[in-house]
PDB file of C-alpha atoms in Angstrom:
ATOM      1  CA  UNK Q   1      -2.556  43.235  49.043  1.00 42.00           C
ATOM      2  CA  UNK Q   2      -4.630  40.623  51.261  1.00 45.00           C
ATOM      3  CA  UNK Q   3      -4.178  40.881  54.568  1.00 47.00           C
ATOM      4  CA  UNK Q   4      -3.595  38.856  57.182  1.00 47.00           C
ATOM      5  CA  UNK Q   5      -6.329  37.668  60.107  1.00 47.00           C
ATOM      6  CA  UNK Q   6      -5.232  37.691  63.626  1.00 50.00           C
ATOM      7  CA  UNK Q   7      -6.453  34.215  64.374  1.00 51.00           C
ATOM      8  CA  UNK Q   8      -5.175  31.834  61.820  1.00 48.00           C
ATOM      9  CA  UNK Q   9      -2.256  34.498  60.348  1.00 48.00           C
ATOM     10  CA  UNK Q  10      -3.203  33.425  57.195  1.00 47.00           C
ATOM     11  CA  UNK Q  11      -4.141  36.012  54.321  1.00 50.00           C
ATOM     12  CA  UNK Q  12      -7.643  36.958  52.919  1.00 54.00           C
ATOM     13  CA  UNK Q  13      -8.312  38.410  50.073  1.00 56.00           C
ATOM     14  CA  UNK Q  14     -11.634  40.333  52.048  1.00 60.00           C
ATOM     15  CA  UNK Q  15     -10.305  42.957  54.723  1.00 60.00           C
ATOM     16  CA  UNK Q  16     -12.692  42.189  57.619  1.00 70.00           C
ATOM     17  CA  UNK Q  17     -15.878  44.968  57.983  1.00 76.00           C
ATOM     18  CA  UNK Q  18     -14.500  46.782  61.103  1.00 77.00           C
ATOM     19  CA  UNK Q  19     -11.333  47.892  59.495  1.00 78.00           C
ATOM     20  CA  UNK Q  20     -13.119  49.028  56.029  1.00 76.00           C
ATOM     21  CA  UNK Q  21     -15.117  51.554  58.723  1.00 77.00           C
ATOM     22  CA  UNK Q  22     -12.063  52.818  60.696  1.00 78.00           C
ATOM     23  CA  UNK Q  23     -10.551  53.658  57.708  1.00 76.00           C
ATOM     24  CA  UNK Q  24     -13.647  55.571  56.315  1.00 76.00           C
ATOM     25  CA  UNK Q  25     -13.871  57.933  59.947  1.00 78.00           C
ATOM     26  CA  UNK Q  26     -10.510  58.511  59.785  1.00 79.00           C
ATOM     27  CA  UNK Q  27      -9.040  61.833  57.978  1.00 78.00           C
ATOM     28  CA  UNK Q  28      -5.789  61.497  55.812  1.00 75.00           C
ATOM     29  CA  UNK Q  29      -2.530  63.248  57.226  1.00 74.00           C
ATOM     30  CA  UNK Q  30      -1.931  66.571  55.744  1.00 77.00           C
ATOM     31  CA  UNK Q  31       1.070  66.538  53.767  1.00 78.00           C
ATOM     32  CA  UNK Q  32       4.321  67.237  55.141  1.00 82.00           C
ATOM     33  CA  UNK Q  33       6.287  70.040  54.002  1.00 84.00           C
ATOM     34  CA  UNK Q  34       9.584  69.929  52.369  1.00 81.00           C
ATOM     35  CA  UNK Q  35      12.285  72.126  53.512  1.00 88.00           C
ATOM     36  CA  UNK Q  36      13.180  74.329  50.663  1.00 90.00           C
ATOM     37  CA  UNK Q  37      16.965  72.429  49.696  1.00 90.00           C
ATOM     38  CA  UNK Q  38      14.985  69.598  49.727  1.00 89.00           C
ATOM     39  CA  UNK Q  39      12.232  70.608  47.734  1.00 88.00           C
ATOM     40  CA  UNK Q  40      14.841  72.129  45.257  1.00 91.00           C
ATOM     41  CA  UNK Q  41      16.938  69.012  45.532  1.00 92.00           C
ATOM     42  CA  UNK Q  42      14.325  66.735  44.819  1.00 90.00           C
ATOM     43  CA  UNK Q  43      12.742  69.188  41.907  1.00 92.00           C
ATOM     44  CA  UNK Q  44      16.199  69.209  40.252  1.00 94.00           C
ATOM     45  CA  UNK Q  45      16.589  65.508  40.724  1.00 93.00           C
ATOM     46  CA  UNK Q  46      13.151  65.277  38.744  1.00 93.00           C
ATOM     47  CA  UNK Q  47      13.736  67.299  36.538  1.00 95.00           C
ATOM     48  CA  UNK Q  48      16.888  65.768  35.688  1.00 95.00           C
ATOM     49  CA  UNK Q  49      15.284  62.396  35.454  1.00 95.00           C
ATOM     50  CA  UNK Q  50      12.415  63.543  33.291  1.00 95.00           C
ATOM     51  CA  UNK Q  51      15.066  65.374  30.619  1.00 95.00           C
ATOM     52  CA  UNK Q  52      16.977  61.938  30.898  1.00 95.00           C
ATOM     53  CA  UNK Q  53      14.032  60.099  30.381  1.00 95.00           C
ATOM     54  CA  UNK Q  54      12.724  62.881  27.578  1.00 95.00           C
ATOM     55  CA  UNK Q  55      16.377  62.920  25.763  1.00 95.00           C
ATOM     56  CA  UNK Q  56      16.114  58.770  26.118  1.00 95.00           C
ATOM     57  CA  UNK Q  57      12.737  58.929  24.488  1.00 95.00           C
ATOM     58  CA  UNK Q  58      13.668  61.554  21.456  1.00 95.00           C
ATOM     59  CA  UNK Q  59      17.096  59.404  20.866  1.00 96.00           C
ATOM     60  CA  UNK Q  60      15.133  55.935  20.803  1.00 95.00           C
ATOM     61  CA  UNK Q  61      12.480  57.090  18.857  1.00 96.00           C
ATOM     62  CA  UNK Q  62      14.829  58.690  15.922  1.00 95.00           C
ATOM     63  CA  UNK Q  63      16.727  55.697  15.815  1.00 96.00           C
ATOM     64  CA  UNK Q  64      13.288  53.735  15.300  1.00 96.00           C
ATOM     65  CA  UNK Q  65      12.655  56.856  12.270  1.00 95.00           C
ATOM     66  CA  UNK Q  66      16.044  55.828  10.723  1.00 95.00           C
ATOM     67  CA  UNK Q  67      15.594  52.309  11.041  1.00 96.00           C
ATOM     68  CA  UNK Q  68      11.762  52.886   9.472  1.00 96.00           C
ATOM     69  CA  UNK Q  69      13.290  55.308   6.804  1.00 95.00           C
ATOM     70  CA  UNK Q  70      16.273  52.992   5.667  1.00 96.00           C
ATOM     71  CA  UNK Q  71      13.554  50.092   5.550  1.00 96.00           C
ATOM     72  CA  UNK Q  72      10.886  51.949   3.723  1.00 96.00           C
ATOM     73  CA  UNK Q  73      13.644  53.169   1.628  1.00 96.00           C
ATOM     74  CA  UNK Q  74      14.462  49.136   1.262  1.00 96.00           C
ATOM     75  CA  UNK Q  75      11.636  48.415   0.591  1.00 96.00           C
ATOM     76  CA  UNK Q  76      10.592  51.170  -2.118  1.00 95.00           C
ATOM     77  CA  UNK Q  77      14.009  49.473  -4.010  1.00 96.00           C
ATOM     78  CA  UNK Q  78      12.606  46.234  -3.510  1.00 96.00           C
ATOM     79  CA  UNK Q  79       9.268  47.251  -4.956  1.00 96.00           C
ATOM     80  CA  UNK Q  80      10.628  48.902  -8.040  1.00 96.00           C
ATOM     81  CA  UNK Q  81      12.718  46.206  -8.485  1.00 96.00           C
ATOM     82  CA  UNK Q  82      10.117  43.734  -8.756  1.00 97.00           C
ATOM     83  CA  UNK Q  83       7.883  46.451 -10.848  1.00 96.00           C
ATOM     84  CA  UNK Q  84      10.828  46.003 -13.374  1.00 96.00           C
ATOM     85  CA  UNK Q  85      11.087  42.342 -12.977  1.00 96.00           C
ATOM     86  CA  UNK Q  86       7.251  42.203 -13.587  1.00 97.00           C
ATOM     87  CA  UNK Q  87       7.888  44.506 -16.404  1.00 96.00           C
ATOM     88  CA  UNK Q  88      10.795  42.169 -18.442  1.00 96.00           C
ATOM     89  CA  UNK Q  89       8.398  38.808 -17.426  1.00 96.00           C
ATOM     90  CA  UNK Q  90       5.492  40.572 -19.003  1.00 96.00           C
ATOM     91  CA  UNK Q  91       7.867  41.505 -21.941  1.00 96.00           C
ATOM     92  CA  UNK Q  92       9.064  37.880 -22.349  1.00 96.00           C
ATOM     93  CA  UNK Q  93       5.287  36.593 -21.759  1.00 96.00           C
ATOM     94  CA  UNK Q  94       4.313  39.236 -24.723  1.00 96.00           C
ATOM     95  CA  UNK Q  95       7.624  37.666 -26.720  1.00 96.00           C
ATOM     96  CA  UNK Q  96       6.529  34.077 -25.925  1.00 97.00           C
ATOM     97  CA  UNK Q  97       3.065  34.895 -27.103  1.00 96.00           C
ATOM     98  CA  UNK Q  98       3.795  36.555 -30.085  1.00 96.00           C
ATOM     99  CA  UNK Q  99       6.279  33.679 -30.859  1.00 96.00           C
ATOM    100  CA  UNK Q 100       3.322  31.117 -30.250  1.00 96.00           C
ATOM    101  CA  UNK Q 101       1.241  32.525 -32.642  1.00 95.00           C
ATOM    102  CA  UNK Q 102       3.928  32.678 -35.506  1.00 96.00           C
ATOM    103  CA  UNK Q 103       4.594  29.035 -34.925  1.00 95.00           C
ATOM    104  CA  UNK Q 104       0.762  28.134 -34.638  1.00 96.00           C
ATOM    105  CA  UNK Q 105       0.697  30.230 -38.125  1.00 95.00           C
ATOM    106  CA  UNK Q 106       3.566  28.397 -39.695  1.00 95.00           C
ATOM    107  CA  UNK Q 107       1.913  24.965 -38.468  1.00 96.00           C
ATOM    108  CA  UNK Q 108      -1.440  25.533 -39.852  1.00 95.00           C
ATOM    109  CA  UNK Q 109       0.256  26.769 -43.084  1.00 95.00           C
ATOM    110  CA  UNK Q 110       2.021  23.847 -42.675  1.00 94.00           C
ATOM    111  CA  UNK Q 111      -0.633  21.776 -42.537  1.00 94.00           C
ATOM    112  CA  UNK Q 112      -2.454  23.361 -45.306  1.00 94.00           C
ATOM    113  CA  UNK Q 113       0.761  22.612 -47.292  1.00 95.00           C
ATOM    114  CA  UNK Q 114       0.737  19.253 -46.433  1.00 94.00           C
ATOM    115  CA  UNK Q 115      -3.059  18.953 -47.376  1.00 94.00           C
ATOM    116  CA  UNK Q 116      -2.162  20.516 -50.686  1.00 94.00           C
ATOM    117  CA  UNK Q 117       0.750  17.552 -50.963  1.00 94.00           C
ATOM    118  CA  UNK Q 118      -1.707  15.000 -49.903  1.00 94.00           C
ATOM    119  CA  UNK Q 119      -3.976  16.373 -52.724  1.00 94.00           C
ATOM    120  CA  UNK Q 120      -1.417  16.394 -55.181  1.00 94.00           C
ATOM    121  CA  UNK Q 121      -0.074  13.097 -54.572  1.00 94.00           C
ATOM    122  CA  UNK Q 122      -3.998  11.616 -54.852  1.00 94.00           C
ATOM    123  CA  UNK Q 123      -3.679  13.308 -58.206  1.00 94.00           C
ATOM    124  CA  UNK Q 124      -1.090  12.069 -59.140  1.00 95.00           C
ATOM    125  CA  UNK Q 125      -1.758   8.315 -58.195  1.00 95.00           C
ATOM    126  CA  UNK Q 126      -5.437   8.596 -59.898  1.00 94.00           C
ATOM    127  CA  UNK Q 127      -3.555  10.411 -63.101  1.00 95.00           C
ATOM    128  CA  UNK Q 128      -0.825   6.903 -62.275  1.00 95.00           C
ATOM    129  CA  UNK Q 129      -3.556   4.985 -62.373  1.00 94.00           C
ATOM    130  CA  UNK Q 130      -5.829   5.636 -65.145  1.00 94.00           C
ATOM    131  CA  UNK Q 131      -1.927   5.821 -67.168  1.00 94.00           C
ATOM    132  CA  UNK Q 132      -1.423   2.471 -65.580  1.00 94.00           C
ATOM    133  CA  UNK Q 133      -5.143   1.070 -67.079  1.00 94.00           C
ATOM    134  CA  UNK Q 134      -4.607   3.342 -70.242  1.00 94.00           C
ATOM    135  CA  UNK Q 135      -0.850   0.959 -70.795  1.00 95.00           C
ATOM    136  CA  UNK Q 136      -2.641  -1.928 -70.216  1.00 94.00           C
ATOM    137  CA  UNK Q 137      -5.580  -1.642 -72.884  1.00 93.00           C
ATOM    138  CA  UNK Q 138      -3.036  -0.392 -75.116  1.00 94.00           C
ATOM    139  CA  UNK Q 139      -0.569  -3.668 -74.452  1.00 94.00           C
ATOM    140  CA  UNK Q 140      -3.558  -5.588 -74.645  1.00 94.00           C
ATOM    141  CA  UNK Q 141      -4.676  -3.535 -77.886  1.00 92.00           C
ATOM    142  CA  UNK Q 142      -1.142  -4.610 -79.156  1.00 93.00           C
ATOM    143  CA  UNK Q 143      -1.197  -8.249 -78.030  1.00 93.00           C
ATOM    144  CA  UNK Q 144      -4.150  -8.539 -80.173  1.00 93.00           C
ATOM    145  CA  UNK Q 145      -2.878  -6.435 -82.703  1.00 93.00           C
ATOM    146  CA  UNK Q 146       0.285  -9.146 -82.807  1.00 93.00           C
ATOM    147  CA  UNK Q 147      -2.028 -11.535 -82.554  1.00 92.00           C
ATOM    148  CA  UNK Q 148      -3.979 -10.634 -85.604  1.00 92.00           C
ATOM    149  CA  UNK Q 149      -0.950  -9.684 -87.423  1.00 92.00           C
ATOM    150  CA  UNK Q 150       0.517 -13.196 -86.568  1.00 91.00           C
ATOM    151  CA  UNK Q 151      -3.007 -14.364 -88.089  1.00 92.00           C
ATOM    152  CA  UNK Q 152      -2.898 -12.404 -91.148  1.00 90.00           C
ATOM    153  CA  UNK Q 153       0.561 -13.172 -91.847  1.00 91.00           C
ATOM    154  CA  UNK Q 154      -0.025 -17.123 -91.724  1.00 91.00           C
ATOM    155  CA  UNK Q 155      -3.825 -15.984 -93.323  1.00 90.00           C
ATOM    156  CA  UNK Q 156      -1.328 -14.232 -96.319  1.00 91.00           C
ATOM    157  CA  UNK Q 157       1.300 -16.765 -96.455  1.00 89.00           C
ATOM    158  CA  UNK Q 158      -1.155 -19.147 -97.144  1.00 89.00           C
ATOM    159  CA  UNK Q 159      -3.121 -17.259 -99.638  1.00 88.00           C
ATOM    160  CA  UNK Q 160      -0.031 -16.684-101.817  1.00 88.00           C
ATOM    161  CA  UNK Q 161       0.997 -20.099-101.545  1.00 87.00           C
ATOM    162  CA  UNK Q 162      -2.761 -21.436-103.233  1.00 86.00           C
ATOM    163  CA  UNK Q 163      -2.055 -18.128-105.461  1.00 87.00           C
ATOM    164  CA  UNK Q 164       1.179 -19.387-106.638  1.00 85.00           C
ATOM    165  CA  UNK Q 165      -0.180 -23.181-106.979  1.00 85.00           C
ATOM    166  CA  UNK Q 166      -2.573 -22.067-109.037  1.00 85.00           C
ATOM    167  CA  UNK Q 167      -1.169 -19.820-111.169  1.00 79.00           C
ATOM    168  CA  UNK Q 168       1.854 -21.940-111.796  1.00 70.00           C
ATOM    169  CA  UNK Q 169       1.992 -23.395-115.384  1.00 62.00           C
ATOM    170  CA  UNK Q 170       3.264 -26.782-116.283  1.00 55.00           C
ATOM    171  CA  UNK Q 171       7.104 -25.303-117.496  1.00 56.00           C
ATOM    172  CA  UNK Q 172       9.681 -23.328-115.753  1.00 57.00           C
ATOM    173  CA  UNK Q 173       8.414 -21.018-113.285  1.00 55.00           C
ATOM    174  CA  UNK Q 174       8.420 -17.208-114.503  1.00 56.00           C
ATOM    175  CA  UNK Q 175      10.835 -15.232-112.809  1.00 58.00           C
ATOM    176  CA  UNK Q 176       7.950 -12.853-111.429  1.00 55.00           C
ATOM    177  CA  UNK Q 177       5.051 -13.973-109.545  1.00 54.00           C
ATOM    178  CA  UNK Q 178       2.951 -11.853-111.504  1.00 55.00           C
ATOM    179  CA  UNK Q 179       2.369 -12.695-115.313  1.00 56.00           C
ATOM    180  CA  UNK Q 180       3.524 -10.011-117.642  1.00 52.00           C
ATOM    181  CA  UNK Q 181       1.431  -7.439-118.974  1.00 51.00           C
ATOM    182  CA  UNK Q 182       0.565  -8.472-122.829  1.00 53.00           C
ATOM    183  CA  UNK Q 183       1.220  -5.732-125.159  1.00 45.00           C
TER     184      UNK Q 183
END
């Protein structure tokens, strides 16, 4: 504690020199001596205090035990719960994954499928196609073929009517177109 100077009665934290010596030539007070009952009195009270104190001590520090049991406890649940909620999301992710690849399976047969369609169908429209061309040389086969026929007709209709002109005689006209056979 500073203390004060006589002059200005204001307090310094530096006790002045002279004091610092006094203090240093001077001997300490031998300690006074209790009367017994006070001695005892004051040992008991101490005593008393200190078991207080102890008991105080031992009460507040099991309650801080219980407390740090029941929340390590707590927390042990909480751990092992989430271990187990880890556990089932792991489970699911394994589920989800294993359901991804079936579906990435079934789309890439899918899409193999669907190749084999596409493949199929161009086939199918070259085989349409070269039927399509095939049907038209034939009509146009046949066109000609009427065409021809139309011309041989006509060609044959013609012929038999110069056959019949000149094989004709001057009388009635035999009943046959052909002459008879002689015999």
């Amino acid at each position: 504690m500073p203390c004060e100077t006589p002059r200005t009665g204001a307090s310094s934290p530096h006790r002045p020199s002279g004091l610092l010596a006094w203090r240093a030539h001077t001997e300490a007070p031998p300690p006074i001596a209790l009367p017994p009952a006070i001695a005892a009195a004051a040992t008991q009270a101490l005593t008393a205090v200190w078991t207080t104190a102890c008991t105080l001590a031992r009460q507040e520090v099991d309650a801080v035990r219980a407390q740090a049991a029941t929340q390590a406890q707590a927390d042990k649940d909480a751990t092992r719960e989430a271990l187990q909620e880890v556990a089932r999301l792991e489970a699911c992710l394994r589920e989800a994954e294993a359901t991804l690849r079936d579906q990435a399976s079934a789309i890439e047969q899918g899409r193999a499928q669907g190749a084999a369609c596409e493949a199929a169908q161009a086939a199918c429209r070259a085989t349409i196609a070269e039927r399509d061309a095939r049907i038209a040389e034939v009509n146009t086969d046949l066109a000609q073929a009427h065409e021809c026929h139309a011309q041989k007709s006509a060609e044959c209709g013609r012929l038999q009517g110069a056959l019949a002109a000149q094989v004709q005689p001057a009388g009635p006209a035999p009943s046959s177109p052909h002459p008879a056979p002689s015999s």
